[in-house]
Short mmCIF file of C-alpha atoms in Angstrom, two decimals:
data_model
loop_
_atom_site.label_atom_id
_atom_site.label_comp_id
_atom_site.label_asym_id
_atom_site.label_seq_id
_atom_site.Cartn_x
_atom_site.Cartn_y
_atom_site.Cartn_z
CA UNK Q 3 95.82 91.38 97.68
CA UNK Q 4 98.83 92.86 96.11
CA UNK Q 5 102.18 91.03 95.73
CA UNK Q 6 105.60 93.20 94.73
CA UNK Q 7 108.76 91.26 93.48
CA UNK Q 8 111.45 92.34 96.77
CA UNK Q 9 114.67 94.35 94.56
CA UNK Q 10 117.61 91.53 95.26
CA UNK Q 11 121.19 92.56 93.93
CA UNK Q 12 123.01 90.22 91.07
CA UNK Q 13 119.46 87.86 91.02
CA UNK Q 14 116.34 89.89 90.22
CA UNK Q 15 117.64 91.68 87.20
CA UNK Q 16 115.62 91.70 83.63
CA UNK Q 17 116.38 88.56 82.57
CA UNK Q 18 114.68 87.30 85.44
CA UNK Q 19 111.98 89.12 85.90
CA UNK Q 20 110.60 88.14 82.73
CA UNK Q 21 110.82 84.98 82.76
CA UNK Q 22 108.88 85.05 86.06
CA UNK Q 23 106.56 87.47 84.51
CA UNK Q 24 106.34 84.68 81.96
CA UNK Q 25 105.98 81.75 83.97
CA UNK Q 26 104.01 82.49 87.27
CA UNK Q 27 103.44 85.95 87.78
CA UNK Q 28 101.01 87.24 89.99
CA UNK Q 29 103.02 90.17 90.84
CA UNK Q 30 101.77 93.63 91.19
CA UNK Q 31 105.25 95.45 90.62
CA UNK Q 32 108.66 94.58 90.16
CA UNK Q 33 111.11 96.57 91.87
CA UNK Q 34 115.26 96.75 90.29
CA UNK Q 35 117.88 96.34 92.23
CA UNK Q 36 119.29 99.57 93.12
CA UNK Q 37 120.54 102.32 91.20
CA UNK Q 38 123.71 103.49 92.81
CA UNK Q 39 123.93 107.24 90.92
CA UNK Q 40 127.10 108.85 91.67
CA UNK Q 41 129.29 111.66 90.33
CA UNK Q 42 129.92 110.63 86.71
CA UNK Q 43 126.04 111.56 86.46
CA UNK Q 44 126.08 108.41 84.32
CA UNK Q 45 124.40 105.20 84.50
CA UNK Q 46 126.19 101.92 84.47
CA UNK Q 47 125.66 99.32 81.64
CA UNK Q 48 124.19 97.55 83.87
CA UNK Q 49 122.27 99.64 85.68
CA UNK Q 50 120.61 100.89 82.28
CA UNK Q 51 120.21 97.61 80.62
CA UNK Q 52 117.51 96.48 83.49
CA UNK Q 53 115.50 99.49 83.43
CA UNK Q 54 115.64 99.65 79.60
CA UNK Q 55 111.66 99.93 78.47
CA UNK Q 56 112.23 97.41 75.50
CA UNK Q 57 113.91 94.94 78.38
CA UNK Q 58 110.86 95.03 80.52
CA UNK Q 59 107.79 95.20 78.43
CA UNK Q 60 103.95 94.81 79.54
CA UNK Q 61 106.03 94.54 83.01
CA UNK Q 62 104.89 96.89 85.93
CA UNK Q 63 108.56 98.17 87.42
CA UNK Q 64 109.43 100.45 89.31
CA UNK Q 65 113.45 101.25 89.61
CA UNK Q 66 115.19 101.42 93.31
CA UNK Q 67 117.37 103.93 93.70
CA UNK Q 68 120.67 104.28 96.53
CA UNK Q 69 121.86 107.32 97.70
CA UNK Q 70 122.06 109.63 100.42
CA UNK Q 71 122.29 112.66 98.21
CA UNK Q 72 119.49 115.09 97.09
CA UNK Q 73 120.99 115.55 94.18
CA UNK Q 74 121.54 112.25 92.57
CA UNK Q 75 118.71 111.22 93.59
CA UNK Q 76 116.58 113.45 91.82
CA UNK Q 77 119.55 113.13 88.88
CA UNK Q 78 118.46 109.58 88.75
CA UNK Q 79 114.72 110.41 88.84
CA UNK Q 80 114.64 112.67 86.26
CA UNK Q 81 116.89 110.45 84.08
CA UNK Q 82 114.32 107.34 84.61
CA UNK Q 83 111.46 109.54 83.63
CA UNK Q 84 112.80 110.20 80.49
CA UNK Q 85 112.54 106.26 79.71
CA UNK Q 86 109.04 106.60 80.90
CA UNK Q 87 109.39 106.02 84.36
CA UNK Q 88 106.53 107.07 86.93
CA UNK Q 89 107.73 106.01 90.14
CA UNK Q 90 110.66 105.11 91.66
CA UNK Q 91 111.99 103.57 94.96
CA UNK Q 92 114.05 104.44 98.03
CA UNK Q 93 116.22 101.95 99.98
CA UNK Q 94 116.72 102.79 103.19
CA UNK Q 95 116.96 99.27 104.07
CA UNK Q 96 119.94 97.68 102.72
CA UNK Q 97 121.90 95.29 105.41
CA UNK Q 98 125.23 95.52 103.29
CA UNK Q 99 127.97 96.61 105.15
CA UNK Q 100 129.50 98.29 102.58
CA UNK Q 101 126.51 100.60 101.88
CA UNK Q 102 125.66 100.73 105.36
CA UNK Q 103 129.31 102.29 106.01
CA UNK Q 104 129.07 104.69 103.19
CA UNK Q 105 125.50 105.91 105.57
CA UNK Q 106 123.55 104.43 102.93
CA UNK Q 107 120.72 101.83 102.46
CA UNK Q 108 119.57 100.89 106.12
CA UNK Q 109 122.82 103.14 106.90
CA UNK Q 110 121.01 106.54 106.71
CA UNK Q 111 118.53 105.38 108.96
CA UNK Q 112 120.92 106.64 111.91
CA UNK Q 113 121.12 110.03 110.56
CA UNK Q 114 117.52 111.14 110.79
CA UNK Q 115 117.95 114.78 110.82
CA UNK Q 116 119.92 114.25 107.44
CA UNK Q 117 117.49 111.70 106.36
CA UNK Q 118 114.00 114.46 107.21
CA UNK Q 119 116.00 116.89 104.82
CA UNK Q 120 116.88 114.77 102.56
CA UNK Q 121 112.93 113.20 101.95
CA UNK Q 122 112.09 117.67 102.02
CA UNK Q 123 114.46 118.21 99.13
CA UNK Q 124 113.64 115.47 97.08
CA UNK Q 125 109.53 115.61 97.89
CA UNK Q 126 109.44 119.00 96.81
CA UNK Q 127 111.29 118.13 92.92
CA UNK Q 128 109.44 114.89 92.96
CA UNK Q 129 106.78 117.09 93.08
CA UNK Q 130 107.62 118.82 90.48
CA UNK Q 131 108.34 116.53 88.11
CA UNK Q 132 105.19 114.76 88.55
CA UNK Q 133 106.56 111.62 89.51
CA UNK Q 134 106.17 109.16 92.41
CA UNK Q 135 108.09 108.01 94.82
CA UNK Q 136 108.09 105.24 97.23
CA UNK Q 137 110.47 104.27 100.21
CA UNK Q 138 111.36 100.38 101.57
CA UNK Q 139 112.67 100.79 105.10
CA UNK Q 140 114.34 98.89 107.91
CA UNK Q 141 113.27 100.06 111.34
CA UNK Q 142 116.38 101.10 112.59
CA UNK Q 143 119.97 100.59 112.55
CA UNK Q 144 120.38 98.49 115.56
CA UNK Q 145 117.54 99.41 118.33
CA UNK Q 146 113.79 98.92 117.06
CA UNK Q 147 112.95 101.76 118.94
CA UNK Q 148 114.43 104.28 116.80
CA UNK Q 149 111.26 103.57 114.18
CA UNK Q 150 109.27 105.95 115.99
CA UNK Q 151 111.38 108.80 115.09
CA UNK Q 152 111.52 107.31 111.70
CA UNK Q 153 108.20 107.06 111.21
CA UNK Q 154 107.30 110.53 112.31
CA UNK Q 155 109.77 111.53 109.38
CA UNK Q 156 107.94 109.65 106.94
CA UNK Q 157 104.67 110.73 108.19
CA UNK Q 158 105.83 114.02 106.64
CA UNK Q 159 106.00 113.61 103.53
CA UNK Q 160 103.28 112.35 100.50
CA UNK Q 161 104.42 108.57 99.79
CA UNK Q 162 103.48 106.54 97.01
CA UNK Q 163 104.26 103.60 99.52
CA UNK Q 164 106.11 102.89 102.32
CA UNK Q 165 107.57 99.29 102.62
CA UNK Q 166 108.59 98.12 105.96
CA UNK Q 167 110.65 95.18 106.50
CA UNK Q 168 110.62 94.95 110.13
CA UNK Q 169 113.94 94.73 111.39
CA UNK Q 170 116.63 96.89 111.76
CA UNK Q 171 120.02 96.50 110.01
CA UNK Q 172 122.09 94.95 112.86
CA UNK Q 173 119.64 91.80 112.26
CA UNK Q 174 120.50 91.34 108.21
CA UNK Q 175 117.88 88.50 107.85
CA UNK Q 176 118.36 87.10 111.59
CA UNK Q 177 115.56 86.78 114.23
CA UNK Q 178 111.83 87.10 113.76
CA UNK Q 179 110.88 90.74 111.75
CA UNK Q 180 109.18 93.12 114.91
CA UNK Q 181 106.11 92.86 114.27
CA UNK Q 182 105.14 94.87 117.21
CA UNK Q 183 106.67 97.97 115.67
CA UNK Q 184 104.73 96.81 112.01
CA UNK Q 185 101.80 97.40 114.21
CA UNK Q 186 103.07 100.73 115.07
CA UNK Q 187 103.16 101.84 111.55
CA UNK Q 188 99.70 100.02 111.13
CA UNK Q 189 98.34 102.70 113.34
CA UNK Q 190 99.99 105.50 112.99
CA UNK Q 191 101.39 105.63 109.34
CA UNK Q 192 99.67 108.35 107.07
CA UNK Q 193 100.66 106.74 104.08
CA UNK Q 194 99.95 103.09 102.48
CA UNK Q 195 101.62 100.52 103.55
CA UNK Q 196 103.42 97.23 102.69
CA UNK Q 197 104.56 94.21 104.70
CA UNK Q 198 107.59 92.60 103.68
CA UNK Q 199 109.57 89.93 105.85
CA UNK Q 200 109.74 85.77 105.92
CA UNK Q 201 106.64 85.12 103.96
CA UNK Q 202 108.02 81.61 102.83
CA UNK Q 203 104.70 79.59 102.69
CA UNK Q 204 101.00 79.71 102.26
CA UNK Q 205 101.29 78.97 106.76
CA UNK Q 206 103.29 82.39 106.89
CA UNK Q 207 101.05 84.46 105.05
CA UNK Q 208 98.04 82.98 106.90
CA UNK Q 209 100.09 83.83 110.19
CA UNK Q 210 100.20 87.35 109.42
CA UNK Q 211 97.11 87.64 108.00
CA UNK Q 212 95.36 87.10 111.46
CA UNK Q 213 97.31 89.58 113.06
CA UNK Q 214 97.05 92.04 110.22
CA UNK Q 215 93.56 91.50 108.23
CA UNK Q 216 93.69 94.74 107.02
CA UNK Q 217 97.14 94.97 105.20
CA UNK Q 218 96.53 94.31 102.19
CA UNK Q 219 99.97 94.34 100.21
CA UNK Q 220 102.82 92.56 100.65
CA UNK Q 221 106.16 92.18 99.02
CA UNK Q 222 108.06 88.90 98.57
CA UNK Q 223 111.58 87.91 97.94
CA UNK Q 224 113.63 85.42 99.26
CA UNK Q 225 110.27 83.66 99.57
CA UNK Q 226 109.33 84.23 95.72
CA UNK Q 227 112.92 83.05 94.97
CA UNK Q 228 112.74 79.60 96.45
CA UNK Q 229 109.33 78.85 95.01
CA UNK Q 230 108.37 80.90 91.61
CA UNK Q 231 104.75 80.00 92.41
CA UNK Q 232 104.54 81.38 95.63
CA UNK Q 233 102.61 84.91 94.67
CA UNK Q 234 99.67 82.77 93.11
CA UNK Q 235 99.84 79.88 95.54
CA UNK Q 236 99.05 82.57 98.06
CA UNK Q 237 96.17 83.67 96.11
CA UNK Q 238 95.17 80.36 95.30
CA UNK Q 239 95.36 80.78 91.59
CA UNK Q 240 97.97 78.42 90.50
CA UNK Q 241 97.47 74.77 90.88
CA UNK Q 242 98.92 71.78 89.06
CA UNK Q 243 96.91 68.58 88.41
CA UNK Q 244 100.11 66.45 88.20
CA UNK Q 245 103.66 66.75 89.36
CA UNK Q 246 104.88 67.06 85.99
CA UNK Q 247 103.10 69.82 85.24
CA UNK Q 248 105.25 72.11 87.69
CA UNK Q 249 108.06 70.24 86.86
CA UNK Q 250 107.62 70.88 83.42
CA UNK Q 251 106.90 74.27 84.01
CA UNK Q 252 110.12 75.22 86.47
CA UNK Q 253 112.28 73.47 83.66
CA UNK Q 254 110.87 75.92 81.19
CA UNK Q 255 111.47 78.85 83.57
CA UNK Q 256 115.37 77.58 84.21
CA UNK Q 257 115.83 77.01 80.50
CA UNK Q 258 114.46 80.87 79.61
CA UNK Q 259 116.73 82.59 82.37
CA UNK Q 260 119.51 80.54 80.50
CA UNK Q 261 119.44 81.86 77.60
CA UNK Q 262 118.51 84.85 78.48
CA UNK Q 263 121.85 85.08 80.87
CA UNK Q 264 123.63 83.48 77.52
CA UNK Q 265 122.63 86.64 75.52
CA UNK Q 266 123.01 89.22 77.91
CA UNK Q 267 126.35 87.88 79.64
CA UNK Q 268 130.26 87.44 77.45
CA UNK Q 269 131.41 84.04 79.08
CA UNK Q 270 129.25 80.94 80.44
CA UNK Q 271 131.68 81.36 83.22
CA UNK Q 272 129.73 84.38 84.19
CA UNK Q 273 126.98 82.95 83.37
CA UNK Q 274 127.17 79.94 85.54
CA UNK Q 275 127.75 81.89 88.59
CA UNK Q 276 124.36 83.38 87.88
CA UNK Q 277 122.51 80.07 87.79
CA UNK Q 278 124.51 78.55 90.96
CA UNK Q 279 123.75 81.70 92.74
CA UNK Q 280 119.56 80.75 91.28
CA UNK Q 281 120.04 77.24 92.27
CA UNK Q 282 121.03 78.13 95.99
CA UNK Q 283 117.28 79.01 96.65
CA UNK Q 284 115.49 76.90 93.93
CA UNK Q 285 117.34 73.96 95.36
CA UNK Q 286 115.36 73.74 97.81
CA UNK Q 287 112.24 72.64 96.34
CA UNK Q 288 113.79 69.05 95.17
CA UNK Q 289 113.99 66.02 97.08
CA UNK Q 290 116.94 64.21 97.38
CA UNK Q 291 118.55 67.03 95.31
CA UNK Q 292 121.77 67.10 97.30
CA UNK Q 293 123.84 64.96 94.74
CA UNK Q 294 122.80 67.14 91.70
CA UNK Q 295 122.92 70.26 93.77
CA UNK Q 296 126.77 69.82 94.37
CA UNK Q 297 127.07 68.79 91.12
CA UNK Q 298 125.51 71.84 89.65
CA UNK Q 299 127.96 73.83 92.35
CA UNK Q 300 131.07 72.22 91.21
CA UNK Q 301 130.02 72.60 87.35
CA UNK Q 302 132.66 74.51 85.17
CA UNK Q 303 131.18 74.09 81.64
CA UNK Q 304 127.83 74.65 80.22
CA UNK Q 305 127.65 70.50 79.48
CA UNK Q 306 128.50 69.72 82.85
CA UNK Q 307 125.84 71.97 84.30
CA UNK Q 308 123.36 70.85 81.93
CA UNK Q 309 123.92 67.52 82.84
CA UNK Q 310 124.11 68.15 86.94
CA UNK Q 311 120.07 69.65 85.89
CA UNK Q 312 119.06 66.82 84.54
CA UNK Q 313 119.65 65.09 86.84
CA UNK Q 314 117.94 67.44 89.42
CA UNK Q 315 114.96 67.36 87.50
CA UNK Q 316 114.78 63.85 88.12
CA UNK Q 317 114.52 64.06 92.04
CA UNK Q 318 110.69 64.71 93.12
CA UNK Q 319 109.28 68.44 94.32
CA UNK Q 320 108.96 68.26 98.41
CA UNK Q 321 105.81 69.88 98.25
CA UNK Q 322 103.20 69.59 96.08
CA UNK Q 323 100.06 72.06 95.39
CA UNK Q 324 97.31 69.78 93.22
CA UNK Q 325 93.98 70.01 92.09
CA UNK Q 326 91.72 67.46 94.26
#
């Protein structure tokens, strides 16, 4: 089985995917968040910093890019493969409604006569360049039935992958993904295939598992960002023989993405929103975190935070995964 890291905006950036890289693992690809290329025909600081080769070293990533243009996407393309690049990603499956108003993301999904030129254009100089390309897709804008049309369209054309997270934009993260039109593209899709979509727990992945034996990749993220582990633990190759042991081990994690933010960002107030914005999935693995958790929220300095974690890492992990 294949696990990819899920592309999420302002938390999934270099300085955190290599300190998961470091620390758990078990990922088959990273993918950025997305490159937004527009008409300066220059990438952001930002934007270049996390796909920066010397930033993601023995790291498998591929870059995401947003757009609705021909143009910039193969602008971006062609600028990534000059860093070494081999792939990159579409994202037709942003809920934002700011991209999604812009006919972006999960947006261009409702234009699909734009959207089966668009994937003509930019097949044709991916081609060309000898480079990859992958799509991850919503199923629609607001009616699951408009995948079949969509699917058609990317029956078309030679993908590297296509990654469906099965529900269409209207939903955002709501209601259980459709996995009756996953089975659709099970059948009918004439390129490889990923699942992505509430894979929280060992349970969840065993759920889907019966219905789909045959998928064989799948890509995590909110799930991944609650529990580090969780890409291994599905694999069964991580296991702890005492609590400590993964306490010691998330501690290590928290402590590398915070100096890594330190480096990388002017300002520990910028870099506090970072970790709070960490801490509101992480949180979730304590028990009887709620104290420290609102401390950690309300924390304005670097010493108060500090101290707010400490005490968090006192509370005990609500589940455990041990050797017998």
């Amino acid at each position: 089985m294949d696990c990819y890291f899920a592309p999420m905006e302002g938390v999934t950036g270099y300085v955190y995917r290599n300190a998961h890289h470091k620390f758990y693992g078990g990922i088959s690809r990273y993918y950025t968040p997305f490159i937004a290329p527009n008409l300066s025909r220059k990438l952001t600081s930002r934007e270049l910093n996390d796909v920066l080769p010397e930033h993601n070293s023995g790291i498998c990533v591929v870059p995401q890019i947003l757009t609705n243009r021909e143009e910039d996407f193969v602008w971006a393309a062609e600028k990534l493969q000059k860093l070494g690049y081999k792939e990159v990603n579409l994202n037709l499956g942003c809920p934002s409604g700011t991209v999604v108003t812009k006919n972006r993301g999960a947006g261009f999904l409702s234009l699909p006569s734009k959207l089966d030129q668009f994937l003509e254009i930019v097949s044709e100089h991916m081609g060309q360049l000898g480079m990859k390309f992958s799509i991850k897709t919503r199923i629609g804008r607001s009616d699951p039935a408009e995948f079949q049309e969509l699917l058609k369209i990317f029956n078309r054309y030679p993908l590297e992958r296509l990654i469906i997270h099965p529900r269409v934009q209207t939903d955002f993260y709501r209601n259980h993904p459709n996995w009756e039109e996953f089975e659709r593209a099970v059948k009918e899709s004439k390129n490889p295939l990923c699942y992505n979509g509430d894979i929280f727990t060992s349970e969840d992945y065993m759920a889907f598992k019966r219905v789909f034996p045959k998928v064989d990749t799948i890509m995590l993220g909110r799930g991944l960002l609650k529990n580090p582990g969780l890409a291994k633990e599905l694999k069964g190759t991580i296991k702890y023989s005492h609590e400590n042991e993964k306490r010691q081990r998330l501690r290590d994690f928290h402590d590398t993405i915070l100096a890594g933010y330190r480096e990388a960002i002017p300002g520990d107030r910028n870099v506090l929103f970072k970790m709070k914005e960490l801490w509101s999935y992480l949180g979730e693995l304590f028990e009887g975190g709620e104290r420290p958790l609102k401390k950690i929220k309300k924390a304005n300095r670097i010493e108060d935070y500090r101290a707010a974690v400490e005490l968090l890492f006192a509370c005990g992990f609500k589940t455990m995964n041990f050797e017998d």
